[in-house]
Amino acid sequence: MNRKKKVIQILKAKAKKGNAKKHNSNKPRYISKAERAKMEAEQAANSEQAEAVETLETEETSAEKEVK
């Protein structure tokens, strides 16, 4: 009886582990403090570039209006 019980216990444990690997966690991936700082710096640089492009576009449109 003990041998049979042990085999069933091992098989159930393997099935449980296999089943757990199939399902992904809803928990977001960990992002280190250094990575977060790097991402913030990139976003700041992108926003500065976008603002620069917007100001150039507005200057161009105002210059076109003045020409007309």
PDB file of N, CA, C and O in Angstrom:
ATOM      1  N   MET A   1       0.825  -1.187   0.000  1.00  0.00           N
ATOM      2  CA  MET A   1       0.000   0.000   0.000  1.00  0.00           C
ATOM      3  C   MET A   1       0.872   1.255   0.000  1.00  0.00           C
ATOM      4  O   MET A   1       0.580   2.198  -0.708  1.00  0.00           O
ATOM      5  N   ASN A   2       1.935   1.262   0.766  1.00  0.00           N
ATOM      6  CA  ASN A   2       2.790   2.445   0.847  1.00  0.00           C
ATOM      7  C   ASN A   2       3.467   2.753  -0.479  1.00  0.00           C
ATOM      8  O   ASN A   2       3.587   3.914  -0.851  1.00  0.00           O
ATOM      9  N   ARG A   3       3.902   1.722  -1.189  1.00  0.00           N
ATOM     10  CA  ARG A   3       4.561   1.923  -2.469  1.00  0.00           C
ATOM     11  C   ARG A   3       3.583   2.541  -3.464  1.00  0.00           C
ATOM     12  O   ARG A   3       3.912   3.489  -4.177  1.00  0.00           O
ATOM     13  N   LYS A   4       2.361   2.011  -3.490  1.00  0.00           N
ATOM     14  CA  LYS A   4       1.330   2.510  -4.393  1.00  0.00           C
ATOM     15  C   LYS A   4       0.993   3.979  -4.053  1.00  0.00           C
ATOM     16  O   LYS A   4       0.875   4.826  -4.940  1.00  0.00           O
ATOM     17  N   LYS A   5       0.878   4.265  -2.790  1.00  0.00           N
ATOM     18  CA  LYS A   5       0.566   5.623  -2.351  1.00  0.00           C
ATOM     19  C   LYS A   5       1.685   6.588  -2.751  1.00  0.00           C
ATOM     20  O   LYS A   5       1.432   7.700  -3.210  1.00  0.00           O
ATOM     21  N   LYS A   6       2.923   6.165  -2.592  1.00  0.00           N
ATOM     22  CA  LYS A   6       4.069   7.010  -2.925  1.00  0.00           C
ATOM     23  C   LYS A   6       4.117   7.294  -4.420  1.00  0.00           C
ATOM     24  O   LYS A   6       4.370   8.432  -4.835  1.00  0.00           O
ATOM     25  N   VAL A   7       3.852   6.305  -5.244  1.00  0.00           N
ATOM     26  CA  VAL A   7       3.857   6.484  -6.697  1.00  0.00           C
ATOM     27  C   VAL A   7       2.757   7.466  -7.105  1.00  0.00           C
ATOM     28  O   VAL A   7       2.990   8.371  -7.909  1.00  0.00           O
ATOM     29  N   ILE A   8       1.576   7.294  -6.548  1.00  0.00           N
ATOM     30  CA  ILE A   8       0.462   8.205  -6.850  1.00  0.00           C
ATOM     31  C   ILE A   8       0.806   9.626  -6.402  1.00  0.00           C
ATOM     32  O   ILE A   8       0.543  10.596  -7.115  1.00  0.00           O
ATOM     33  N   GLN A   9       1.422   9.753  -5.253  1.00  0.00           N
ATOM     34  CA  GLN A   9       1.803  11.069  -4.733  1.00  0.00           C
ATOM     35  C   GLN A   9       2.806  11.748  -5.667  1.00  0.00           C
ATOM     36  O   GLN A   9       2.685  12.932  -5.966  1.00  0.00           O
ATOM     37  N   ILE A  10       3.786  10.992  -6.153  1.00  0.00           N
ATOM     38  CA  ILE A  10       4.803  11.540  -7.067  1.00  0.00           C
ATOM     39  C   ILE A  10       4.158  11.967  -8.380  1.00  0.00           C
ATOM     40  O   ILE A  10       4.437  13.050  -8.904  1.00  0.00           O
ATOM     41  N   LEU A  11       3.272  11.147  -8.925  1.00  0.00           N
ATOM     42  CA  LEU A  11       2.617  11.474 -10.185  1.00  0.00           C
ATOM     43  C   LEU A  11       1.725  12.704 -10.058  1.00  0.00           C
ATOM     44  O   LEU A  11       1.679  13.550 -10.947  1.00  0.00           O
ATOM     45  N   LYS A  12       1.034  12.815  -8.937  1.00  0.00           N
ATOM     46  CA  LYS A  12       0.193  13.991  -8.703  1.00  0.00           C
ATOM     47  C   LYS A  12       1.049  15.251  -8.607  1.00  0.00           C
ATOM     48  O   LYS A  12       0.686  16.300  -9.135  1.00  0.00           O
ATOM     49  N   ALA A  13       2.188  15.138  -7.940  1.00  0.00           N
ATOM     50  CA  ALA A  13       3.087  16.289  -7.796  1.00  0.00           C
ATOM     51  C   ALA A  13       3.616  16.729  -9.150  1.00  0.00           C
ATOM     52  O   ALA A  13       3.674  17.931  -9.445  1.00  0.00           O
ATOM     53  N   LYS A  14       3.997  15.771 -10.005  1.00  0.00           N
ATOM     54  CA  LYS A  14       4.489  16.109 -11.344  1.00  0.00           C
ATOM     55  C   LYS A  14       3.393  16.759 -12.173  1.00  0.00           C
ATOM     56  O   LYS A  14       3.637  17.725 -12.902  1.00  0.00           O
ATOM     57  N   ALA A  15       2.175  16.240 -12.073  1.00  0.00           N
ATOM     58  CA  ALA A  15       1.057  16.810 -12.811  1.00  0.00           C
ATOM     59  C   ALA A  15       0.768  18.233 -12.335  1.00  0.00           C
ATOM     60  O   ALA A  15       0.502  19.133 -13.141  1.00  0.00           O
ATOM     61  N   LYS A  16       0.840  18.455 -11.049  1.00  0.00           N
ATOM     62  CA  LYS A  16       0.588  19.780 -10.484  1.00  0.00           C
ATOM     63  C   LYS A  16       1.639  20.784 -10.960  1.00  0.00           C
ATOM     64  O   LYS A  16       1.321  21.901 -11.347  1.00  0.00           O
ATOM     65  N   LYS A  17       2.910  20.380 -10.957  1.00  0.00           N
ATOM     66  CA  LYS A  17       3.978  21.262 -11.418  1.00  0.00           C
ATOM     67  C   LYS A  17       3.836  21.566 -12.909  1.00  0.00           C
ATOM     68  O   LYS A  17       4.038  22.695 -13.341  1.00  0.00           O
ATOM     69  N   GLY A  18       3.499  20.554 -13.692  1.00  0.00           N
ATOM     70  CA  GLY A  18       3.308  20.756 -15.128  1.00  0.00           C
ATOM     71  C   GLY A  18       2.153  21.697 -15.412  1.00  0.00           C
ATOM     72  O   GLY A  18       2.220  22.546 -16.302  1.00  0.00           O
ATOM     73  N   ASN A  19       1.087  21.535 -14.656  1.00  0.00           N
ATOM     74  CA  ASN A  19      -0.086  22.391 -14.816  1.00  0.00           C
ATOM     75  C   ASN A  19       0.237  23.835 -14.429  1.00  0.00           C
ATOM     76  O   ASN A  19      -0.224  24.781 -15.066  1.00  0.00           O
ATOM     77  N   ALA A  20       1.046  24.007 -13.402  1.00  0.00           N
ATOM     78  CA  ALA A  20       1.415  25.346 -12.945  1.00  0.00           C
ATOM     79  C   ALA A  20       2.264  26.071 -13.982  1.00  0.00           C
ATOM     80  O   ALA A  20       2.157  27.279 -14.148  1.00  0.00           O
ATOM     81  N   LYS A  21       3.102  25.351 -14.710  1.00  0.00           N
ATOM     82  CA  LYS A  21       3.956  25.964 -15.727  1.00  0.00           C
ATOM     83  C   LYS A  21       3.151  26.435 -16.931  1.00  0.00           C
ATOM     84  O   LYS A  21       3.563  27.345 -17.638  1.00  0.00           O
ATOM     85  N   LYS A  22       1.999  25.834 -17.178  1.00  0.00           N
ATOM     86  CA  LYS A  22       1.169  26.224 -18.316  1.00  0.00           C
ATOM     87  C   LYS A  22       0.574  27.608 -18.128  1.00  0.00           C
ATOM     88  O   LYS A  22       0.412  28.358 -19.080  1.00  0.00           O
ATOM     89  N   HIS A  23       0.240  27.948 -16.904  1.00  0.00           N
ATOM     90  CA  HIS A  23      -0.446  29.208 -16.631  1.00  0.00           C
ATOM     91  C   HIS A  23       0.564  30.300 -16.303  1.00  0.00           C
ATOM     92  O   HIS A  23       1.419  30.130 -15.438  1.00  0.00           O
ATOM     93  N   ASN A  24       0.423  31.412 -16.997  1.00  0.00           N
ATOM     94  CA  ASN A  24       1.307  32.547 -16.728  1.00  0.00           C
ATOM     95  C   ASN A  24       0.775  33.356 -15.556  1.00  0.00           C
ATOM     96  O   ASN A  24      -0.415  33.392 -15.297  1.00  0.00           O
ATOM     97  N   SER A  25       1.665  34.039 -14.921  1.00  0.00           N
ATOM     98  CA  SER A  25       1.301  34.869 -13.779  1.00  0.00           C
ATOM     99  C   SER A  25       0.778  36.220 -14.266  1.00  0.00           C
ATOM    100  O   SER A  25       1.198  36.730 -15.297  1.00  0.00           O
ATOM    101  N   ASN A  26      -0.127  36.807 -13.525  1.00  0.00           N
ATOM    102  CA  ASN A  26      -0.635  38.138 -13.842  1.00  0.00           C
ATOM    103  C   ASN A  26       0.283  39.219 -13.294  1.00  0.00           C
ATOM    104  O   ASN A  26       0.060  40.396 -13.538  1.00  0.00           O
ATOM    105  N   LYS A  27       1.281  38.810 -12.560  1.00  0.00           N
ATOM    106  CA  LYS A  27       2.204  39.737 -11.935  1.00  0.00           C
ATOM    107  C   LYS A  27       3.110  40.362 -13.004  1.00  0.00           C
ATOM    108  O   LYS A  27       3.669  39.654 -13.843  1.00  0.00           O
ATOM    109  N   PRO A  28       3.276  41.698 -13.000  1.00  0.00           N
ATOM    110  CA  PRO A  28       4.145  42.326 -14.004  1.00  0.00           C
ATOM    111  C   PRO A  28       5.611  41.988 -13.755  1.00  0.00           C
ATOM    112  O   PRO A  28       6.006  41.698 -12.623  1.00  0.00           O
ATOM    113  N   ARG A  29       6.393  42.042 -14.824  1.00  0.00           N
ATOM    114  CA  ARG A  29       7.816  41.733 -14.734  1.00  0.00           C
ATOM    115  C   ARG A  29       8.514  42.797 -13.893  1.00  0.00           C
ATOM    116  O   ARG A  29       8.205  43.985 -13.987  1.00  0.00           O
ATOM    117  N   TYR A  30       9.473  42.389 -13.068  1.00  0.00           N
ATOM    118  CA  TYR A  30      10.197  43.316 -12.200  1.00  0.00           C
ATOM    119  C   TYR A  30      11.126  44.173 -13.035  1.00  0.00           C
ATOM    120  O   TYR A  30      11.838  43.690 -13.909  1.00  0.00           O
ATOM    121  N   ILE A  31      11.111  45.474 -12.783  1.00  0.00           N
ATOM    122  CA  ILE A  31      12.008  46.404 -13.454  1.00  0.00           C
ATOM    123  C   ILE A  31      12.882  47.044 -12.378  1.00  0.00           C
ATOM    124  O   ILE A  31      12.374  47.648 -11.434  1.00  0.00           O
ATOM    125  N   SER A  32      14.184  46.895 -12.541  1.00  0.00           N
ATOM    126  CA  SER A  32      15.107  47.392 -11.524  1.00  0.00           C
ATOM    127  C   SER A  32      15.115  48.911 -11.481  1.00  0.00           C
ATOM    128  O   SER A  32      14.643  49.588 -12.398  1.00  0.00           O
ATOM    129  N   LYS A  33      15.650  49.438 -10.409  1.00  0.00           N
ATOM    130  CA  LYS A  33      15.699  50.883 -10.215  1.00  0.00           C
ATOM    131  C   LYS A  33      16.518  51.545 -11.320  1.00  0.00           C
ATOM    132  O   LYS A  33      16.147  52.605 -11.834  1.00  0.00           O
ATOM    133  N   ALA A  34      17.613  50.921 -11.718  1.00  0.00           N
ATOM    134  CA  ALA A  34      18.464  51.467 -12.781  1.00  0.00           C
ATOM    135  C   ALA A  34      17.712  51.494 -14.110  1.00  0.00           C
ATOM    136  O   ALA A  34      17.803  52.457 -14.869  1.00  0.00           O
ATOM    137  N   GLU A  35      16.965  50.415 -14.384  1.00  0.00           N
ATOM    138  CA  GLU A  35      16.181  50.361 -15.619  1.00  0.00           C
ATOM    139  C   GLU A  35      15.110  51.437 -15.625  1.00  0.00           C
ATOM    140  O   GLU A  35      14.860  52.076 -16.647  1.00  0.00           O
ATOM    141  N   ARG A  36      14.447  51.649 -14.480  1.00  0.00           N
ATOM    142  CA  ARG A  36      13.414  52.677 -14.396  1.00  0.00           C
ATOM    143  C   ARG A  36      14.009  54.056 -14.647  1.00  0.00           C
ATOM    144  O   ARG A  36      13.426  54.881 -15.357  1.00  0.00           O
ATOM    145  N   ALA A  37      15.190  54.322 -14.088  1.00  0.00           N
ATOM    146  CA  ALA A  37      15.848  55.615 -14.291  1.00  0.00           C
ATOM    147  C   ALA A  37      16.212  55.802 -15.764  1.00  0.00           C
ATOM    148  O   ALA A  37      16.042  56.885 -16.324  1.00  0.00           O
ATOM    149  N   LYS A  38      16.685  54.729 -16.380  1.00  0.00           N
ATOM    150  CA  LYS A  38      17.053  54.783 -17.798  1.00  0.00           C
ATOM    151  C   LYS A  38      15.824  55.062 -18.663  1.00  0.00           C
ATOM    152  O   LYS A  38      15.869  55.890 -19.577  1.00  0.00           O
ATOM    153  N   MET A  39      14.708  54.398 -18.345  1.00  0.00           N
ATOM    154  CA  MET A  39      13.482  54.603 -19.104  1.00  0.00           C
ATOM    155  C   MET A  39      12.961  56.030 -18.931  1.00  0.00           C
ATOM    156  O   MET A  39      12.502  56.650 -19.899  1.00  0.00           O
ATOM    157  N   GLU A  40      13.042  56.564 -17.718  1.00  0.00           N
ATOM    158  CA  GLU A  40      12.605  57.942 -17.468  1.00  0.00           C
ATOM    159  C   GLU A  40      13.457  58.930 -18.247  1.00  0.00           C
ATOM    160  O   GLU A  40      12.942  59.901 -18.803  1.00  0.00           O
ATOM    161  N   ALA A  41      14.774  58.688 -18.313  1.00  0.00           N
ATOM    162  CA  ALA A  41      15.668  59.566 -19.061  1.00  0.00           C
ATOM    163  C   ALA A  41      15.324  59.537 -20.554  1.00  0.00           C
ATOM    164  O   ALA A  41      15.317  60.577 -21.218  1.00  0.00           O
ATOM    165  N   GLU A  42      15.032  58.338 -21.076  1.00  0.00           N
ATOM    166  CA  GLU A  42      14.657  58.217 -22.486  1.00  0.00           C
ATOM    167  C   GLU A  42      13.350  58.948 -22.768  1.00  0.00           C
ATOM    168  O   GLU A  42      13.212  59.630 -23.776  1.00  0.00           O
ATOM    169  N   GLN A  43      12.385  58.819 -21.872  1.00  0.00           N
ATOM    170  CA  GLN A  43      11.110  59.499 -22.057  1.00  0.00           C
ATOM    171  C   GLN A  43      11.291  61.007 -22.011  1.00  0.00           C
ATOM    172  O   GLN A  43      10.674  61.740 -22.784  1.00  0.00           O
ATOM    173  N   ALA A  44      12.134  61.478 -21.117  1.00  0.00           N
ATOM    174  CA  ALA A  44      12.384  62.918 -21.020  1.00  0.00           C
ATOM    175  C   ALA A  44      13.032  63.419 -22.308  1.00  0.00           C
ATOM    176  O   ALA A  44      12.663  64.481 -22.824  1.00  0.00           O
ATOM    177  N   ALA A  45      13.983  62.657 -22.835  1.00  0.00           N
ATOM    178  CA  ALA A  45      14.646  63.046 -24.078  1.00  0.00           C
ATOM    179  C   ALA A  45      13.642  63.056 -25.232  1.00  0.00           C
ATOM    180  O   ALA A  45      13.649  63.961 -26.076  1.00  0.00           O
ATOM    181  N   ASN A  46      12.770  62.058 -25.272  1.00  0.00           N
ATOM    182  CA  ASN A  46      11.766  61.997 -26.336  1.00  0.00           C
ATOM    183  C   ASN A  46      10.785  63.152 -26.244  1.00  0.00           C
ATOM    184  O   ASN A  46      10.387  63.723 -27.257  1.00  0.00           O
ATOM    185  N   SER A  47      10.386  63.504 -25.038  1.00  0.00           N
ATOM    186  CA  SER A  47       9.432  64.596 -24.884  1.00  0.00           C
ATOM    187  C   SER A  47      10.083  65.921 -25.267  1.00  0.00           C
ATOM    188  O   SER A  47       9.445  66.783 -25.869  1.00  0.00           O
ATOM    189  N   GLU A  48      11.372  66.089 -24.960  1.00  0.00           N
ATOM    190  CA  GLU A  48      12.079  67.312 -25.351  1.00  0.00           C
ATOM    191  C   GLU A  48      12.169  67.409 -26.865  1.00  0.00           C
ATOM    192  O   GLU A  48      11.981  68.477 -27.431  1.00  0.00           O
ATOM    193  N   GLN A  49      12.438  66.288 -27.522  1.00  0.00           N
ATOM    194  CA  GLN A  49      12.518  66.280 -28.981  1.00  0.00           C
ATOM    195  C   GLN A  49      11.162  66.589 -29.585  1.00  0.00           C
ATOM    196  O   GLN A  49      11.054  67.337 -30.554  1.00  0.00           O
ATOM    197  N   ALA A  50      10.106  66.026 -29.010  1.00  0.00           N
ATOM    198  CA  ALA A  50       8.763  66.265 -29.521  1.00  0.00           C
ATOM    199  C   ALA A  50       8.388  67.740 -29.357  1.00  0.00           C
ATOM    200  O   ALA A  50       7.791  68.342 -30.264  1.00  0.00           O
ATOM    201  N   GLU A  51       8.752  68.338 -28.230  1.00  0.00           N
ATOM    202  CA  GLU A  51       8.469  69.755 -28.015  1.00  0.00           C
ATOM    203  C   GLU A  51       9.242  70.615 -29.004  1.00  0.00           C
ATOM    204  O   GLU A  51       8.717  71.595 -29.525  1.00  0.00           O
ATOM    205  N   ALA A  52      10.483  70.236 -29.279  1.00  0.00           N
ATOM    206  CA  ALA A  52      11.296  70.986 -30.228  1.00  0.00           C
ATOM    207  C   ALA A  52      10.682  70.917 -31.622  1.00  0.00           C
ATOM    208  O   ALA A  52      10.624  71.919 -32.339  1.00  0.00           O
ATOM    209  N   VAL A  53      10.198  69.753 -32.006  1.00  0.00           N
ATOM    210  CA  VAL A  53       9.569  69.583 -33.312  1.00  0.00           C
ATOM    211  C   VAL A  53       8.288  70.401 -33.390  1.00  0.00           C
ATOM    212  O   VAL A  53       8.021  71.067 -34.396  1.00  0.00           O
ATOM    213  N   GLU A  54       7.510  70.410 -32.326  1.00  0.00           N
ATOM    214  CA  GLU A  54       6.266  71.174 -32.307  1.00  0.00           C
ATOM    215  C   GLU A  54       6.537  72.668 -32.422  1.00  0.00           C
ATOM    216  O   GLU A  54       5.853  73.377 -33.147  1.00  0.00           O
ATOM    217  N   THR A  55       7.563  73.142 -31.724  1.00  0.00           N
ATOM    218  CA  THR A  55       7.868  74.576 -31.806  1.00  0.00           C
ATOM    219  C   THR A  55       8.341  74.941 -33.198  1.00  0.00           C
ATOM    220  O   THR A  55       7.996  76.010 -33.708  1.00  0.00           O
ATOM    221  N   LEU A  56       9.115  74.083 -33.846  1.00  0.00           N
ATOM    222  CA  LEU A  56       9.551  74.349 -35.211  1.00  0.00           C
ATOM    223  C   LEU A  56       8.362  74.388 -36.154  1.00  0.00           C
ATOM    224  O   LEU A  56       8.280  75.250 -37.027  1.00  0.00           O
ATOM    225  N   GLU A  57       7.433  73.467 -35.979  1.00  0.00           N
ATOM    226  CA  GLU A  57       6.253  73.427 -36.836  1.00  0.00           C
ATOM    227  C   GLU A  57       5.397  74.673 -36.655  1.00  0.00           C
ATOM    228  O   GLU A  57       4.913  75.248 -37.624  1.00  0.00           O
ATOM    229  N   THR A  58       5.241  75.112 -35.418  1.00  0.00           N
ATOM    230  CA  THR A  58       4.432  76.309 -35.174  1.00  0.00           C
ATOM    231  C   THR A  58       5.126  77.545 -35.725  1.00  0.00           C
ATOM    232  O   THR A  58       4.478  78.438 -36.266  1.00  0.00           O
ATOM    233  N   GLU A  59       6.454  77.595 -35.636  1.00  0.00           N
ATOM    234  CA  GLU A  59       7.192  78.720 -36.213  1.00  0.00           C
ATOM    235  C   GLU A  59       7.053  78.741 -37.725  1.00  0.00           C
ATOM    236  O   GLU A  59       6.896  79.794 -38.326  1.00  0.00           O
ATOM    237  N   GLU A  60       7.104  77.560 -38.346  1.00  0.00           N
ATOM    238  CA  GLU A  60       6.970  77.478 -39.798  1.00  0.00           C
ATOM    239  C   GLU A  60       5.576  77.913 -40.239  1.00  0.00           C
ATOM    240  O   GLU A  60       5.431  78.649 -41.210  1.00  0.00           O
ATOM    241  N   THR A  61       4.555  77.464 -39.519  1.00  0.00           N
ATOM    242  CA  THR A  61       3.196  77.834 -39.903  1.00  0.00           C
ATOM    243  C   THR A  61       2.967  79.325 -39.686  1.00  0.00           C
ATOM    244  O   THR A  61       2.315  79.985 -40.495  1.00  0.00           O
ATOM    245  N   SER A  62       3.527  79.911 -38.618  1.00  0.00           N
ATOM    246  CA  SER A  62       3.370  81.347 -38.392  1.00  0.00           C
ATOM    247  C   SER A  62       4.126  82.126 -39.455  1.00  0.00           C
ATOM    248  O   SER A  62       3.671  83.181 -39.908  1.00  0.00           O
ATOM    249  N   ALA A  63       5.289  81.629 -39.897  1.00  0.00           N
ATOM    250  CA  ALA A  63       6.046  82.284 -40.949  1.00  0.00           C
ATOM    251  C   ALA A  63       5.269  82.221 -42.266  1.00  0.00           C
ATOM    252  O   ALA A  63       5.267  83.189 -43.034  1.00  0.00           O
ATOM    253  N   GLU A  64       4.603  81.118 -42.541  1.00  0.00           N
ATOM    254  CA  GLU A  64       3.802  80.989 -43.765  1.00  0.00           C
ATOM    255  C   GLU A  64       2.619  81.944 -43.732  1.00  0.00           C
ATOM    256  O   GLU A  64       2.272  82.549 -44.748  1.00  0.00           O
ATOM    257  N   LYS A  65       2.016  82.125 -42.581  1.00  0.00           N
ATOM    258  CA  LYS A  65       0.895  83.046 -42.449  1.00  0.00           C
ATOM    259  C   LYS A  65       1.340  84.495 -42.685  1.00  0.00           C
ATOM    260  O   LYS A  65       0.641  85.285 -43.286  1.00  0.00           O
ATOM    261  N   GLU A  66       2.547  84.821 -42.206  1.00  0.00           N
ATOM    262  CA  GLU A  66       3.076  86.162 -42.385  1.00  0.00           C
ATOM    263  C   GLU A  66       3.379  86.442 -43.843  1.00  0.00           C
ATOM    264  O   GLU A  66       3.203  87.560 -44.321  1.00  0.00           O
ATOM    265  N   VAL A  67       3.825  85.420 -44.584  1.00  0.00           N
ATOM    266  CA  VAL A  67       4.147  85.568 -45.995  1.00  0.00           C
ATOM    267  C   VAL A  67       2.889  85.838 -46.800  1.00  0.00           C
ATOM    268  O   VAL A  67       2.871  86.648 -47.709  1.00  0.00           O
ATOM    269  N   LYS A  68       1.797  85.218 -46.421  1.00  0.00           N
ATOM    270  CA  LYS A  68       0.543  85.393 -47.147  1.00  0.00           C
ATOM    271  C   LYS A  68       0.034  86.756 -46.892  1.00  0.00           C
ATOM    272  O   LYS A  68      -0.369  87.606 -47.449  1.00  0.00           O
TER     273      LYS A  68
END
